[in-house]
Amino acid sequence: MNERIQYVLEFNKIIEQLKSHAQTAPGKELCAHTAPLTELDQVRHLHAETDEARHILRLNESIPLGGIVDVRPSLKRSQIGGMLNASECLDISTTLYGGRQAKRFLADLEAEIPLLKDFAEEITPLRELEREINNCIDDHGYMMDSASSQLRGIRSAIRTFESRIRERLESYLKSNSNQLSDAIVTIRNERYVLPVKHEHRSAFGGIVHDQSASGQTLFMEPRSVVDLNNQLQEKKAQEAQEIERILRHLSNEVAVHASELDQNVRTLGEIDAISARAKLGEVMKGALPKLNADGFIKMQQARHPLIPENEVVANDIELGKDYTAIVITGPNTGGKTVTLKMLGLCTLMAQSGLQVPALDGCEMAVFKDVFADIGDEQSIEQNLSTFSSHMTNIVDILERVDHEALVLFDELGAGTDPQEGAALAISILDDVISRGARIVATTHYPELKAYGYNRDQVINASVEFDVASLRPTYRLLLGVPGRSNAFDISKRLGLDESIINHAKSHIGVESKNVENMITSLEKSRNQAEKAYEEAHYVLEESENLKKDIEKAWNEFQQKREQLYQKAEEKAAQALKNAKEEAEAIVEDIRQMKTEAGLKEHKWIEAQKMFESAQPELTERKPAAPSPAAGKAKQIEPGDDIKLLSVNQQGVVLEKIDQETYLVQVGIMKVKVNRSDIQPIKRSKQVEEKPMARVKGSAYHVGIELDLRGERYEEAMIKLEKYIDDALLAGHSQVSIIHGKGTGALRNGVQEFARNHAHISNYRAGKMEEGGSGITILQFG
């Protein structure tokens, strides 16, 4: 991929952002040379490295890379026999320390980062060299006295001479203060001197080393300190020689380990560049793309990486599976070029190991070449027109394009006669499509709006325009060609409607049909998007409700089992206590059996009968997580069941087939599916109530009376007779169905209940029982 394409797509700006996240000079250098790769395996390896570094960031960790310097120039000088200065030696020491820190961090980090751990293995610590440099040079690059015993002795002598010289000069300050311009000791030409007034030069005596700008002050070295200054200079020369000797020794040590140091710098630079890629992905909220060599691109909510987050409009885009070309039509300033550049720039980023600004799950293709003809690139020197400039680029693209290329055309065919330009654009697109390349082209030629409908591999697209605000929304609409908004915009701006209608009369029938088709497509798309959003919302609500129901069901089952267990434990304890008391009583009676005249075997039989009366308590298994879980129990006619869909109890009347049953719920008989039935397991056998008898004949009275549709007087007569029969049947509670209506029947039933001697209580039905359309009567 040539540099012009990267410049046109502004990839250089991405590189600058990448460099800003690097911490070291070697890392910044590698970032500056980041370029798209064309081999799928190599690109996947880059993304694996980036993803590992991004994983470290997700752990709120950061690879320590402080103190690392590009010491490779110093290494080369040491290898050819050059002497490094103290600052260069210190840089090598800090780089060794930074390498050790990074190596230890990556090795100790408990995370799946095999590639970065492999980089850490390539770092050689060289602790001895680091220690030797630190023993000689301090953090400010100063050679310390401890560097050698000779240097310590020389510096001790220097301090002694300096002290003696200062003592003598200070005595001059006291005795000859009238001859001095100022009472200070200063240094000129590395020798200690005093500021003497010019007129006292002869009386003071000594060597003049300098004078003030006015010439009134001479800086003189008294004769008494000349020998001491000479000895001091001699020791300073020895100090310089010793420092040079130490630096040469350190330089030789560096040269010995130059190859390991060079490898350390390169490895640390690689780690820094990988970390910079991860940090850029973090800032852009980028995603790790799934890569392919099939030319397939799919991004959801993709954003242009160079547009601020609060301004950019995210778009979905797909290319390379159902269609290989996208033709984006519509007016200028609508965002077509931005979309074009976004796709090309994200492709270059993906092929460079950079994460792309889109939602997780995006897919990107690795292309051999990316070609782009974007913007007005005419050359003044070549005196090329806009059309000629575009055609020069297009000719160059057509000479090299193949099935492994991505081609981006901006305003294809622009700059010439509209009819010729549109025809030329169609021909160019047909040629590139026939070669198997992936294409995205923008144009405002109306002739290309129908292009996508005549070719299987092409899809139309447009950038949405809000007529109400007279602004583009920058949303990409795949499958919908752009339509002209000139009439709508003119109408919004106040142009007379008669002028607009007259203008419409000049438009051909085909253009009108195309515009009507586009309008219909936009309307259908908006309706589909709205329906999808509503369906998605309902689905989420349903899933949340399902989770809540399952959670409540599990809690109910657990609580029920706990209550069962507590009840059984309580019953068992009560039986145990009763048995113990009974045994004590039996023992007391046995002792009196002689007096009572009872036989031993009678007491034994009585004790066995008591023991056999104790029920066997079985261990209950944990309840299933939901009503439908586990193997379905066989349902037979006469079984009590619960109808799940209406949350009502009933009884099975008939088995129609393998999955269908006839069930009675209240007064209704319904056919239901097996999946809607839950068997009810009774905790104990219910004792049947005796049937009412009238004049010796038995009959059964139901627990419900339906008065709906009856006249008030007839209903009251039926109610009175039914209550008598229900009392004879031994019911404790009955339901009177009177419906809602005007409320007359309900009031009559409740008035009857208040005045009846055997009705202890009455209430309106609950929601699941029928609400205000039913009244529950209780006998007592």
Short mmCIF file of C-alpha atoms in Angstrom, two decimals, residues 97-463:
data_model
loop_
_atom_site.label_atom_id
_atom_site.label_comp_id
_atom_site.label_asym_id
_atom_site.label_seq_id
_atom_site.Cartn_x
_atom_site.Cartn_y
_atom_site.Cartn_z
CA TYR A 97 16.48 -1.10 35.59
CA GLY A 98 13.38 -0.32 33.49
CA GLY A 99 13.83 -3.58 31.60
CA ARG A 100 14.03 -5.54 34.86
CA GLN A 101 10.85 -3.88 36.14
CA ALA A 102 8.93 -4.65 32.94
CA LYS A 103 10.22 -8.25 32.89
CA ARG A 104 9.21 -8.87 36.50
CA PHE A 105 5.78 -7.24 36.02
CA LEU A 106 4.90 -9.39 32.99
CA ALA A 107 6.30 -12.57 34.53
CA ASP A 108 4.41 -12.12 37.81
CA LEU A 109 1.10 -10.95 36.30
CA GLU A 110 -1.59 -13.61 36.75
CA ALA A 111 -3.21 -13.26 33.35
CA GLU A 112 -3.32 -15.16 30.07
CA ILE A 113 -0.76 -13.10 28.13
CA PRO A 114 1.56 -15.70 26.54
CA LEU A 115 2.88 -13.40 23.79
CA LEU A 116 3.87 -10.61 26.18
CA LYS A 117 5.40 -13.14 28.57
CA ASP A 118 7.50 -14.38 25.63
CA PHE A 119 8.73 -10.81 25.14
CA ALA A 120 9.62 -10.66 28.84
CA GLU A 121 11.76 -13.80 28.45
CA GLU A 122 13.89 -12.00 25.84
CA ILE A 123 14.93 -9.27 28.31
CA THR A 124 18.37 -9.93 29.87
CA PRO A 125 18.66 -8.33 33.35
CA LEU A 126 22.54 -7.71 33.45
CA ARG A 127 22.39 -6.92 37.16
CA GLU A 128 26.22 -6.80 37.53
CA LEU A 129 26.66 -4.12 34.88
CA GLU A 130 23.76 -2.10 36.34
CA ARG A 131 25.23 -2.37 39.84
CA GLU A 132 28.72 -1.39 38.66
CA ILE A 133 27.45 1.74 36.91
CA ASN A 134 25.32 2.71 39.94
CA ASN A 135 28.35 2.30 42.24
CA CYS A 136 30.29 4.83 40.14
CA ILE A 137 27.67 7.36 38.98
CA ASP A 138 24.84 8.91 41.00
CA ASP A 139 21.32 9.76 39.78
CA HIS A 140 22.50 13.18 38.52
CA GLY A 141 25.32 11.79 36.35
CA TYR A 142 28.07 12.77 38.82
CA MET A 143 31.05 10.45 39.33
CA MET A 144 31.00 9.49 43.00
CA ASP A 145 34.05 9.25 45.31
CA SER A 146 33.28 5.55 45.78
CA ALA A 147 34.00 4.84 42.11
CA SER A 148 37.61 3.95 43.06
CA SER A 149 39.99 4.28 46.00
CA GLN A 150 42.31 6.47 43.88
CA LEU A 151 39.51 8.89 43.10
CA ARG A 152 38.56 9.03 46.78
CA GLY A 153 42.15 9.90 47.75
CA ILE A 154 42.54 12.52 45.01
CA ARG A 155 39.29 14.25 45.95
CA SER A 156 40.29 14.22 49.59
CA ALA A 157 43.52 16.01 48.68
CA ILE A 158 41.58 18.50 46.51
CA ARG A 159 39.31 19.37 49.43
CA THR A 160 42.37 19.84 51.68
CA PHE A 161 44.05 22.24 49.24
CA GLU A 162 40.82 24.17 48.71
CA SER A 163 40.40 24.55 52.46
CA ARG A 164 43.97 25.83 52.95
CA ILE A 165 43.66 28.30 50.08
CA ARG A 166 40.38 29.67 51.47
CA GLU A 167 41.93 30.11 54.92
CA ARG A 168 44.77 32.22 53.54
CA LEU A 169 42.53 34.28 51.32
CA GLU A 170 40.10 34.95 54.17
CA SER A 171 43.02 36.25 56.25
CA TYR A 172 43.71 38.72 53.40
CA LEU A 173 40.08 39.79 53.57
CA LYS A 174 40.53 40.78 57.21
CA SER A 175 43.95 42.43 57.01
CA ASN A 176 43.69 44.19 53.63
CA SER A 177 39.99 44.94 53.38
CA ASN A 178 40.69 48.59 52.42
CA GLN A 179 42.52 47.40 49.26
CA LEU A 180 39.61 45.18 48.11
CA SER A 181 36.54 46.12 46.08
CA ASP A 182 34.51 43.48 47.91
CA ALA A 183 35.19 41.14 50.83
CA ILE A 184 34.70 37.87 48.92
CA VAL A 185 36.78 34.97 47.60
CA THR A 186 36.07 34.12 43.96
CA ILE A 187 37.45 31.96 41.12
CA ARG A 188 38.97 32.98 37.79
CA ASN A 189 40.56 30.53 35.31
CA GLU A 190 39.94 27.76 37.88
CA ARG A 191 42.16 29.55 40.45
CA TYR A 192 41.08 31.23 43.70
CA VAL A 193 41.48 35.07 43.57
CA LEU A 194 40.46 38.26 45.38
CA PRO A 195 38.84 41.43 43.89
CA VAL A 196 41.52 44.16 44.33
CA LYS A 197 41.05 47.87 43.64
CA HIS A 198 43.06 49.00 40.61
CA GLU A 199 44.96 51.67 42.54
CA HIS A 200 46.23 49.10 45.09
CA ARG A 201 47.58 46.67 42.54
CA SER A 202 51.24 47.31 43.31
CA ALA A 203 50.79 47.35 47.06
CA PHE A 204 48.78 44.09 47.05
CA GLY A 205 51.12 42.08 44.81
CA GLY A 206 50.39 38.80 42.98
CA ILE A 207 49.14 37.56 39.60
CA VAL A 208 46.29 39.28 37.75
CA HIS A 209 43.85 36.76 36.16
CA ASP A 210 40.99 39.04 35.13
CA GLN A 211 39.49 42.52 35.53
CA SER A 212 36.00 43.97 35.74
CA ALA A 213 34.23 45.60 32.79
CA SER A 214 35.03 49.08 34.14
CA GLY A 215 38.66 48.20 34.82
CA GLN A 216 38.41 49.45 38.39
CA THR A 217 38.67 45.93 39.88
CA LEU A 218 41.43 43.41 39.27
CA PHE A 219 41.04 39.75 40.20
CA MET A 220 44.43 38.87 41.68
CA GLU A 221 45.96 35.73 43.06
CA PRO A 222 48.24 36.57 46.04
CA ARG A 223 51.79 35.20 45.84
CA SER A 224 51.25 33.22 49.05
CA VAL A 225 48.58 30.98 47.45
CA VAL A 226 50.17 30.48 44.03
CA ASP A 227 51.88 27.23 45.04
CA LEU A 228 48.71 25.96 46.72
CA ASN A 229 46.66 26.76 43.60
CA ASN A 230 49.26 24.96 41.45
CA GLN A 231 49.03 21.87 43.65
CA LEU A 232 45.20 22.06 43.51
CA GLN A 233 45.26 22.16 39.70
CA GLU A 234 47.59 19.17 39.63
CA LYS A 235 45.16 17.14 41.76
CA LYS A 236 42.23 18.19 39.57
CA ALA A 237 44.14 16.95 36.53
CA GLN A 238 44.67 13.63 38.33
CA GLU A 239 40.94 13.56 39.14
CA ALA A 240 40.05 14.01 35.46
CA GLN A 241 42.44 11.23 34.47
CA GLU A 242 40.96 8.86 37.06
CA ILE A 243 37.40 9.65 35.96
CA GLU A 244 38.39 8.99 32.36
CA ARG A 245 39.91 5.68 33.38
CA ILE A 246 36.69 4.65 35.17
CA LEU A 247 34.50 5.70 32.22
CA ARG A 248 36.70 3.73 29.80
CA HIS A 249 36.36 0.69 32.02
CA LEU A 250 32.55 1.08 32.11
CA SER A 251 32.48 1.64 28.34
CA ASN A 252 34.40 -1.59 27.81
CA GLU A 253 31.89 -3.44 30.03
CA VAL A 254 29.04 -1.97 28.02
CA ALA A 255 30.72 -3.07 24.78
CA VAL A 256 30.98 -6.63 26.12
CA HIS A 257 27.20 -6.73 26.68
CA ALA A 258 26.24 -4.57 23.70
CA SER A 259 24.28 -7.32 21.92
CA GLU A 260 22.15 -8.08 25.02
CA LEU A 261 21.56 -4.38 25.61
CA ASP A 262 20.56 -3.86 21.99
CA GLN A 263 18.09 -6.76 22.23
CA ASN A 264 16.67 -5.34 25.46
CA VAL A 265 16.04 -1.96 23.85
CA ARG A 266 14.36 -3.54 20.82
CA THR A 267 12.18 -5.79 23.00
CA LEU A 268 11.17 -2.95 25.30
CA GLY A 269 10.34 -0.83 22.27
CA GLU A 270 8.11 -3.65 20.95
CA ILE A 271 6.35 -3.94 24.32
CA ASP A 272 5.86 -0.15 24.42
CA ALA A 273 4.45 -0.09 20.87
CA ILE A 274 2.02 -2.93 21.72
CA SER A 275 0.96 -1.09 24.87
CA ALA A 276 0.45 2.09 22.82
CA ARG A 277 -1.83 0.19 20.40
CA ALA A 278 -3.87 -1.06 23.35
CA LYS A 279 -4.11 2.42 24.91
CA LEU A 280 -5.29 3.90 21.62
CA GLY A 281 -7.94 1.18 21.40
CA GLU A 282 -9.01 2.01 24.96
CA VAL A 283 -9.36 5.72 24.17
CA MET A 284 -11.29 5.02 20.96
CA LYS A 285 -13.43 2.34 22.67
CA GLY A 286 -12.24 0.05 19.92
CA ALA A 287 -13.03 -3.62 19.43
CA LEU A 288 -10.89 -6.62 18.51
CA PRO A 289 -11.98 -7.50 14.95
CA LYS A 290 -12.44 -11.01 13.65
CA LEU A 291 -10.19 -11.19 10.60
CA ASN A 292 -10.70 -12.97 7.30
CA ALA A 293 -9.15 -13.16 3.85
CA ASP A 294 -12.51 -13.38 2.08
CA GLY A 295 -13.09 -9.65 1.65
CA PHE A 296 -15.95 -9.64 4.20
CA ILE A 297 -16.50 -6.53 6.34
CA LYS A 298 -19.18 -6.17 8.99
CA MET A 299 -19.18 -3.38 11.57
CA GLN A 300 -21.94 -2.28 13.91
CA GLN A 301 -21.99 1.28 15.25
CA ALA A 302 -18.69 2.04 13.51
CA ARG A 303 -17.31 5.55 14.07
CA HIS A 304 -14.79 7.66 12.24
CA PRO A 305 -11.76 7.57 14.57
CA LEU A 306 -10.71 11.18 13.91
CA ILE A 307 -14.06 12.81 14.70
CA PRO A 308 -14.69 13.71 18.38
CA GLU A 309 -16.91 11.24 20.21
CA ASN A 310 -19.55 13.85 21.02
CA GLU A 311 -19.88 14.78 17.32
CA VAL A 312 -19.43 11.53 15.41
CA VAL A 313 -22.44 9.53 14.16
CA ALA A 314 -22.08 5.75 14.40
CA ASN A 315 -23.21 3.60 11.46
CA ASP A 316 -23.65 -0.06 10.60
CA ILE A 317 -21.93 -1.25 7.45
CA GLU A 318 -21.56 -4.63 5.77
CA LEU A 319 -19.74 -5.54 2.56
CA GLY A 320 -18.44 -8.63 0.81
CA LYS A 321 -21.01 -11.38 1.42
CA ASP A 322 -24.38 -10.73 -0.22
CA TYR A 323 -22.94 -7.87 -2.27
CA THR A 324 -19.43 -6.71 -3.18
CA ALA A 325 -20.17 -3.06 -3.98
CA ILE A 326 -21.98 -0.22 -2.23
CA VAL A 327 -23.06 2.86 -4.19
CA ILE A 328 -23.87 5.78 -1.88
CA THR A 329 -25.98 8.45 -3.57
CA GLY A 330 -27.32 11.74 -2.27
CA PRO A 331 -26.54 15.46 -2.08
CA ASN A 332 -23.23 16.99 -1.07
CA THR A 333 -22.32 17.69 2.60
CA GLY A 334 -24.43 14.72 3.66
CA GLY A 335 -21.57 12.63 5.01
CA LYS A 336 -20.87 10.32 2.06
CA THR A 337 -17.14 11.05 2.02
CA VAL A 338 -16.87 10.66 5.78
CA THR A 339 -18.43 7.20 5.52
CA LEU A 340 -16.06 6.32 2.69
CA LYS A 341 -12.99 7.45 4.65
CA MET A 342 -14.21 5.73 7.81
CA LEU A 343 -14.35 2.36 6.07
CA GLY A 344 -10.93 2.79 4.45
CA LEU A 345 -9.30 4.12 7.62
CA CYS A 346 -10.72 1.31 9.78
CA THR A 347 -9.39 -1.20 7.25
CA LEU A 348 -5.87 0.27 7.43
CA MET A 349 -6.07 0.33 11.24
CA ALA A 350 -7.18 -3.29 11.40
CA GLN A 351 -4.35 -4.40 9.10
CA SER A 352 -1.89 -2.52 11.33
CA GLY A 353 -2.90 -4.35 14.51
CA LEU A 354 -5.05 -1.47 15.79
CA GLN A 355 -8.50 -2.09 17.22
CA VAL A 356 -11.34 -0.47 15.30
CA PRO A 357 -13.91 1.96 16.78
CA ALA A 358 -17.00 -0.25 16.57
CA LEU A 359 -19.01 -2.64 18.73
CA ASP A 360 -17.60 -6.02 19.73
CA GLY A 361 -18.08 -8.78 17.18
CA CYS A 362 -17.02 -6.74 14.16
CA GLU A 363 -15.35 -8.50 11.23
CA MET A 364 -12.65 -7.01 9.00
CA ALA A 365 -10.97 -8.28 5.86
CA VAL A 366 -7.23 -8.26 5.15
CA PHE A 367 -6.70 -6.83 1.67
CA LYS A 368 -3.59 -6.98 -0.47
CA ASP A 369 -4.21 -3.39 -1.62
CA VAL A 370 -6.46 -0.49 -0.66
CA PHE A 371 -7.05 2.04 -3.43
CA ALA A 372 -8.75 5.38 -3.00
CA ASP A 373 -9.70 8.26 -5.25
CA ILE A 374 -11.02 10.85 -2.82
CA GLY A 375 -11.28 14.61 -3.00
CA ASP A 376 -9.93 17.15 -5.48
CA GLU A 377 -6.27 16.21 -5.91
CA GLN A 378 -5.57 18.24 -9.06
CA SER A 379 -1.99 19.34 -9.59
CA ILE A 380 -1.29 22.98 -10.50
CA GLU A 381 2.18 22.04 -11.73
CA GLN A 382 0.72 19.49 -14.15
CA ASN A 383 -2.15 21.84 -15.04
CA LEU A 384 -4.68 19.04 -14.59
CA SER A 385 -8.40 19.69 -14.25
CA THR A 386 -10.50 18.08 -11.55
CA PHE A 387 -11.79 15.45 -13.97
CA SER A 388 -8.32 14.77 -15.39
CA SER A 389 -6.86 14.41 -11.90
CA HIS A 390 -9.53 11.86 -10.92
CA MET A 391 -9.13 9.93 -14.14
CA THR A 392 -5.35 9.76 -13.70
CA ASN A 393 -5.85 8.12 -10.30
CA ILE A 394 -8.55 5.81 -11.63
CA VAL A 395 -6.37 4.67 -14.54
CA ASP A 396 -3.61 3.84 -12.08
CA ILE A 397 -6.10 1.90 -9.91
CA LEU A 398 -7.49 -0.08 -12.86
CA GLU A 399 -3.99 -1.18 -13.82
CA ARG A 400 -3.42 -2.84 -10.43
CA VAL A 401 -6.80 -3.78 -8.96
CA ASP A 402 -7.72 -7.46 -8.45
CA HIS A 403 -9.98 -9.61 -6.24
CA GLU A 404 -7.81 -8.94 -3.16
CA ALA A 405 -8.34 -5.17 -3.21
CA LEU A 406 -10.63 -2.64 -1.58
CA VAL A 407 -11.46 0.30 -3.87
CA LEU A 408 -12.93 3.60 -2.68
CA PHE A 409 -14.31 6.05 -5.25
CA ASP A 410 -15.48 9.49 -4.15
CA GLU A 411 -17.82 11.30 -6.57
CA LEU A 412 -17.04 8.88 -9.36
CA GLY A 413 -17.30 10.52 -12.78
CA ALA A 414 -17.57 14.05 -11.39
CA GLY A 415 -16.14 17.10 -13.11
CA THR A 416 -17.55 16.53 -16.59
CA ASP A 417 -20.85 16.37 -18.49
CA PRO A 418 -23.41 14.66 -16.15
CA GLN A 419 -24.63 12.13 -18.74
CA GLU A 420 -21.13 11.20 -19.86
CA GLY A 421 -19.86 11.17 -16.29
CA ALA A 422 -22.68 8.86 -15.14
CA ALA A 423 -22.12 6.49 -18.06
CA LEU A 424 -18.39 6.44 -17.38
CA ALA A 425 -19.00 5.77 -13.67
CA ILE A 426 -21.24 2.81 -14.46
CA SER A 427 -18.67 1.37 -16.86
CA ILE A 428 -15.82 1.75 -14.34
CA LEU A 429 -17.87 0.13 -11.61
CA ASP A 430 -18.79 -2.79 -13.87
CA ASP A 431 -15.12 -3.34 -14.72
CA VAL A 432 -13.91 -3.30 -11.10
CA ILE A 433 -16.79 -5.51 -9.94
CA SER A 434 -15.95 -8.05 -12.65
CA ARG A 435 -12.45 -8.38 -11.17
CA GLY A 436 -13.87 -9.38 -7.78
CA ALA A 437 -12.73 -6.33 -5.81
CA ARG A 438 -14.70 -4.84 -2.92
CA ILE A 439 -16.00 -1.36 -3.81
CA VAL A 440 -17.59 1.58 -2.07
CA ALA A 441 -18.41 4.51 -4.35
CA THR A 442 -20.17 7.83 -3.75
CA THR A 443 -21.98 9.85 -6.38
CA HIS A 444 -24.79 12.36 -6.78
CA TYR A 445 -25.69 11.26 -10.31
CA PRO A 446 -29.39 10.24 -10.38
CA GLU A 447 -28.62 7.67 -13.11
CA LEU A 448 -26.75 5.54 -10.53
CA LYS A 449 -29.75 5.32 -8.18
CA ALA A 450 -31.11 2.40 -10.21
CA TYR A 451 -27.65 0.85 -10.63
CA GLY A 452 -27.94 -1.38 -7.56
CA TYR A 453 -31.33 -2.77 -8.68
CA ASN A 454 -29.94 -4.05 -11.97
CA ARG A 455 -26.91 -5.91 -10.55
CA ASP A 456 -26.91 -8.71 -7.99
CA GLN A 457 -23.57 -7.80 -6.42
CA VAL A 458 -24.40 -4.12 -5.84
CA ILE A 459 -26.48 -2.46 -3.12
CA ASN A 460 -27.62 1.14 -3.02
CA ALA A 461 -27.11 3.29 0.04
CA SER A 462 -27.67 6.88 1.08
CA VAL A 463 -27.02 9.26 3.94
#
